[in-house]
Amino acid sequence: MSKNVWFETVAEVQRRAEKRLPRSVHKAILAGTEKGVTYADNTAAFSELGLAPHVAGLHATRDLTTTVMGQPISLPVFISPAGVQAVSPDGEVAVARAAASRGTIMSLSSFAGKPVEEVVAANPQTFFQMYWSGSRETIRQRLERARAAGAKGLILTLDWCFTSGRDWGSPRIPERMNLKTIISLLPQVIVRPQWLLEFARAGYIPDLTTPNLAEPGKAAPTFFEAYGEWMQTPPATWDDVAWLRQEWGGPFMLKGITRIDDARHAVDAGVTAISVSNHGGNNLDTTPASIRMLPSIAAAVGSQVEIVLDGGIRRGSDVAKALALGARAVMIGRAYLWGLAANGQTGVENVLDILRSGLDATLFGLGHTSIRELNPADLVIPPGFGRALGQADR
């Protein structure tokens, strides 16, 4: 994989990743659900928001730094958790190194293909993400492993309804990568040989197991074995959220908030932060774009809890728009996965640099010295842009 290839936009990174990856792997990153309305709206909504720049009295330097759940970061962008990153041999470890090199947080999915111990070693500023899967005792064991590894925060993701149909077809994800599976995938791999060559040079084939969900002394379950446990676990209650927050006892984020009433319940459960997110358009299709729901949620609970936005971030100006509407920072998902696929760790660094540069330019044009000065007056917000879901119960 070339280490000298540099991309100027996330759109170009996406095109390069698609050229490199076998069709099933690329479709797994694209994901989405049903007609893909929410997936498309996550990015389209940012284009509906205009900017209101100044022309004089601008500032030579800008401060992009912030903190998220007590962790200082050099820009208000950090890595969102994503499972089994088999797009590059180093997977989540490469992403963690890239995030560390750019001074930001790595969030590691419990469905990741690399152990939490390796990822924390690559980036001490790591948050560990969990689903409500298994018994309370099983969940406790997993969070204790993350704590022992040095994870700085815990993320609980609840916005998943197990929808699977996609109008453009779902990717073929095998149960295991054995010789039979490899042979069946050859027609895809032959036309995208660079992906397989990278794994061949690393000396192994992609591993579709989930080591962070392994029971003590047992082998790691496959992705589908772990998914099956998750599907069979009774859904979490607000009491379960409060219990997990108390068990962790440290910085705690609830990911997947789309409604004002749920945001208030999260505050009552004692969370440190919430992520306004529709799971990248992978949950219930036709849910509004995350950025449309952000202002009403920020107005309701922004003084009580940290708010981050997840979904649709492709440019530094998108980051500025999210911060102007009440987010403390944003999380990125597909953007960094495309970077990882296109150019490994360097590709992820490239994506973070694109966002940093775009944010800095936007802040400059808006006449601000710090991201903390961003506000709705910096934007041209069309009538009817926002969506306020759920009634505030007080």
PDB file of N, CA and C in Angstrom, residues 19 30 44 54 69 88 93 145 167 180 206 234 265 267 302 342 347 388 390-391:
ATOM      1  N   LYS A  19     -12.432   1.410  -5.158  1.00  0.00           N
ATOM      2  CA  LYS A  19     -11.600   0.763  -6.176  1.00  0.00           C
ATOM      3  C   LYS A  19     -10.724  -0.341  -5.594  1.00  0.00           C
ATOM      4  N   LEU A  30     -20.543   0.645   3.403  1.00  0.00           N
ATOM      5  CA  LEU A  30     -21.632   1.524   2.974  1.00  0.00           C
ATOM      6  C   LEU A  30     -22.870   1.278   3.822  1.00  0.00           C
ATOM      7  N   ALA A  44     -26.988  14.986   3.081  1.00  0.00           N
ATOM      8  CA  ALA A  44     -27.701  16.040   2.347  1.00  0.00           C
ATOM      9  C   ALA A  44     -28.106  17.189   3.263  1.00  0.00           C
ATOM     10  N   HIS A  54     -17.500  36.528   7.230  1.00  0.00           N
ATOM     11  CA  HIS A  54     -17.048  37.920   7.272  1.00  0.00           C
ATOM     12  C   HIS A  54     -15.916  38.099   6.256  1.00  0.00           C
ATOM     13  N   MET A  69     -15.641  14.032  27.537  1.00  0.00           N
ATOM     14  CA  MET A  69     -15.646  13.149  28.718  1.00  0.00           C
ATOM     15  C   MET A  69     -14.299  13.183  29.432  1.00  0.00           C
ATOM     16  N   SER A  88      -8.258  -3.649   6.330  1.00  0.00           N
ATOM     17  CA  SER A  88      -6.812  -3.485   6.338  1.00  0.00           C
ATOM     18  C   SER A  88      -6.242  -4.400   7.423  1.00  0.00           C
ATOM     19  N   VAL A  93      -6.139  -1.188  15.211  1.00  0.00           N
ATOM     20  CA  VAL A  93      -4.862  -0.708  15.755  1.00  0.00           C
ATOM     21  C   VAL A  93      -4.316   0.424  14.885  1.00  0.00           C
ATOM     22  N   ARG A 145     -12.756  -5.948  31.820  1.00  0.00           N
ATOM     23  CA  ARG A 145     -11.600  -6.155  30.945  1.00  0.00           C
ATOM     24  C   ARG A 145     -11.180  -4.832  30.310  1.00  0.00           C
ATOM     25  N   ASP A 167     -32.452  -2.154  -0.374  1.00  0.00           N
ATOM     26  CA  ASP A 167     -32.920  -2.188  -1.753  1.00  0.00           C
ATOM     27  C   ASP A 167     -31.795  -2.482  -2.738  1.00  0.00           C
ATOM     28  N   LYS A 180     -12.833 -22.737   1.866  1.00  0.00           N
ATOM     29  CA  LYS A 180     -14.058 -22.768   1.061  1.00  0.00           C
ATOM     30  C   LYS A 180     -14.602 -21.360   0.840  1.00  0.00           C
ATOM     31  N   PRO A 206      -8.176 -12.221   6.646  1.00  0.00           N
ATOM     32  CA  PRO A 206      -9.025 -11.450   7.572  1.00  0.00           C
ATOM     33  C   PRO A 206      -9.699 -12.340   8.610  1.00  0.00           C
ATOM     34  N   PRO A 234     -32.730  -9.684  26.040  1.00  0.00           N
ATOM     35  CA  PRO A 234     -33.845  -8.735  26.207  1.00  0.00           C
ATOM     36  C   PRO A 234     -33.345  -7.294  26.134  1.00  0.00           C
ATOM     37  N   HIS A 265     -34.198  11.232  29.742  1.00  0.00           N
ATOM     38  CA  HIS A 265     -34.025   9.973  30.488  1.00  0.00           C
ATOM     39  C   HIS A 265     -32.536   9.644  30.658  1.00  0.00           C
ATOM     40  N   VAL A 267     -30.081  11.784  30.869  1.00  0.00           N
ATOM     41  CA  VAL A 267     -29.585  12.672  31.935  1.00  0.00           C
ATOM     42  C   VAL A 267     -29.965  12.099  33.295  1.00  0.00           C
ATOM     43  N   GLY A 302     -28.575  20.448  26.780  1.00  0.00           N
ATOM     44  CA  GLY A 302     -27.185  20.836  26.543  1.00  0.00           C
ATOM     45  C   GLY A 302     -26.476  21.415  27.745  1.00  0.00           C
ATOM     46  N   ALA A 342      -8.269   2.865   1.877  1.00  0.00           N
ATOM     47  CA  ALA A 342      -7.515   3.477   0.783  1.00  0.00           C
ATOM     48  C   ALA A 342      -6.019   3.516   1.045  1.00  0.00           C
ATOM     49  N   GLY A 347      -4.039   6.820   5.581  1.00  0.00           N
ATOM     50  CA  GLY A 347      -5.325   7.238   5.036  1.00  0.00           C
ATOM     51  C   GLY A 347      -6.244   7.799   6.101  1.00  0.00           C
ATOM     52  N   ALA A 388     -37.852  18.105  15.883  1.00  0.00           N
ATOM     53  CA  ALA A 388     -37.906  17.909  17.335  1.00  0.00           C
ATOM     54  C   ALA A 388     -38.746  16.672  17.602  1.00  0.00           C
ATOM     55  N   GLY A 390     -40.123  13.570  20.048  1.00  0.00           N
ATOM     56  CA  GLY A 390     -40.356  13.272  21.450  1.00  0.00           C
ATOM     57  C   GLY A 390     -40.690  14.515  22.231  1.00  0.00           C
ATOM     58  N   GLN A 391     -41.651  14.415  23.106  1.00  0.00           N
ATOM     59  CA  GLN A 391     -42.059  15.567  23.900  1.00  0.00           C
ATOM     60  C   GLN A 391     -41.268  15.605  25.194  1.00  0.00           C
TER      61      GLN A 391
END
